[in-house]
Coordinates of C-alpha atoms in Angstrom, one line a residue:
Y1 CA 10.3 -16.7 26.1
C2 CA 11.2 -14.3 23.3
D3 CA 8.9 -11.4 22.5
F4 CA 8.9 -9.5 19.2
P5 CA 10.4 -6.1 19.2
I6 CA 7.7 -3.4 19.0
L7 CA 7.7 0.3 18.4
A8 CA 5.7 2.2 20.9
L9 CA 3.0 4.5 19.5
G10 CA 3.8 7.2 22.1
S11 CA 2.5 7.5 25.7
S12 CA 1.0 10.9 25.3
S13 CA -0.8 10.0 22.1
T14 CA -4.3 8.7 21.6
E15 CA -3.0 6.8 18.6
T16 CA -3.8 3.1 18.5
A17 CA -2.9 0.3 16.1
D18 CA -6.2 1.2 14.4
D19 CA -4.7 4.5 13.5
D20 CA -1.1 3.4 12.6
P21 CA -0.5 4.3 9.0
R22 CA 2.2 1.6 8.7
I23 CA -0.4 -1.1 9.2
S24 CA -2.8 0.5 6.7
N25 CA 0.0 0.9 4.2
Y26 CA 1.0 -2.7 4.6
I27 CA -2.5 -3.9 4.1
H28 CA -2.9 -1.7 1.0
L29 CA 0.3 -3.3 -0.5
L30 CA -0.8 -6.8 0.5
I31 CA -4.1 -6.3 -1.4
R32 CA -2.2 -5.0 -4.4
E33 CA -0.1 -8.2 -4.3
I34 CA -3.2 -10.4 -4.0
E35 CA -4.7 -8.6 -7.1
A36 CA -1.4 -9.0 -9.0
T37 CA -1.1 -12.7 -8.1
Q38 CA -4.7 -13.4 -9.2
T39 CA -3.9 -12.7 -12.8
H40 CA -1.5 -15.7 -12.9
F41 CA -4.2 -18.1 -11.7
E42 CA -7.2 -17.4 -13.9
Q43 CA -8.4 -21.1 -13.6
H44 CA -8.0 -22.1 -10.0
P45 CA -10.0 -24.1 -7.5
P46 CA -11.5 -22.3 -4.5
L47 CA -9.1 -21.6 -1.6
E48 CA -9.5 -24.1 1.2
T49 CA -7.2 -22.3 3.7
V50 CA -6.2 -18.7 4.5
F51 CA -3.5 -18.4 7.1
F52 CA -2.6 -15.1 8.7
G53 CA 0.8 -15.7 10.4
G54 CA 4.5 -14.7 10.4
G55 CA 4.6 -12.1 13.1
T56 CA 1.7 -10.9 15.1
P57 CA -1.2 -10.5 12.6
S58 CA -3.6 -10.0 15.6
L59 CA -2.2 -6.5 15.8
V60 CA -4.1 -5.7 12.5
P61 CA -7.4 -4.1 13.2
P62 CA -10.4 -6.3 12.2
R63 CA -11.6 -3.6 9.6
L64 CA -8.3 -4.2 7.7
V65 CA -8.5 -8.0 8.0
A66 CA -11.9 -7.6 6.5
K67 CA -10.4 -5.8 3.5
V68 CA -7.9 -8.6 2.9
L69 CA -10.6 -11.3 3.2
D70 CA -12.9 -9.3 0.9
T71 CA -10.2 -9.1 -1.7
L72 CA -9.4 -12.8 -1.4
R73 CA -13.1 -13.7 -1.7
S74 CA -13.4 -11.5 -4.9
K75 CA -10.2 -12.5 -6.5
F76 CA -9.8 -16.1 -5.4
R77 CA -13.1 -17.8 -4.4
L78 CA -13.1 -19.3 -0.9
C79 CA -14.7 -22.6 -0.1
L80 CA -17.8 -22.3 2.1
D81 CA -16.0 -24.2 4.8
A82 CA -12.6 -22.7 4.3
E83 CA -10.3 -22.7 7.3
I84 CA -9.3 -19.1 8.1
S85 CA -6.6 -19.2 10.7
M86 CA -4.7 -16.5 12.5
E87 CA -1.7 -16.5 14.8
M88 CA -2.5 -14.4 17.9
D89 CA -0.5 -13.1 20.8
P90 CA -2.7 -13.1 23.9
G91 CA -1.5 -9.6 24.6
T92 CA -2.8 -8.2 21.3
F93 CA -6.5 -9.0 21.5
D94 CA -9.5 -9.0 23.7
A95 CA -12.9 -10.7 23.7
Q96 CA -14.4 -8.1 21.4
K97 CA -11.6 -8.3 18.8
L98 CA -11.9 -12.1 18.8
K99 CA -15.6 -11.8 18.3
D100 CA -15.1 -9.3 15.4
L101 CA -12.6 -11.6 13.8
M102 CA -14.9 -14.6 14.1
G103 CA -17.6 -12.5 12.5
L104 CA -15.2 -12.0 9.5
G105 CA -14.8 -15.8 9.2
V106 CA -11.7 -16.5 11.3
N107 CA -12.4 -20.0 12.6
R108 CA -9.1 -21.1 14.0
V109 CA -6.5 -19.4 16.1
S110 CA -3.0 -20.3 17.2
L111 CA -1.7 -18.8 20.4

């Protein structure tokens, strides 16, 4: 088993991944990239699949996942039955986070 390297937030801190500015900054830049890409695809069919992968996207707080999905929905229409998939490390989510993600439309997970 090979785990990903992580940077601890600090044991004496109340900081969580929800507060980590690196995650917020990354999501902000991702949204800018989505917006920039959309201009190259003025005529496009609705998206059938959205895949959050390539690392541990389950570390991203649901409120920020919502921002990405909202941007995709506004810039690239999503099919009503679109597959929204997320890679998840079992150590990075709990039942509430899974419920929150499902409420956003995540309908497939890969562990």
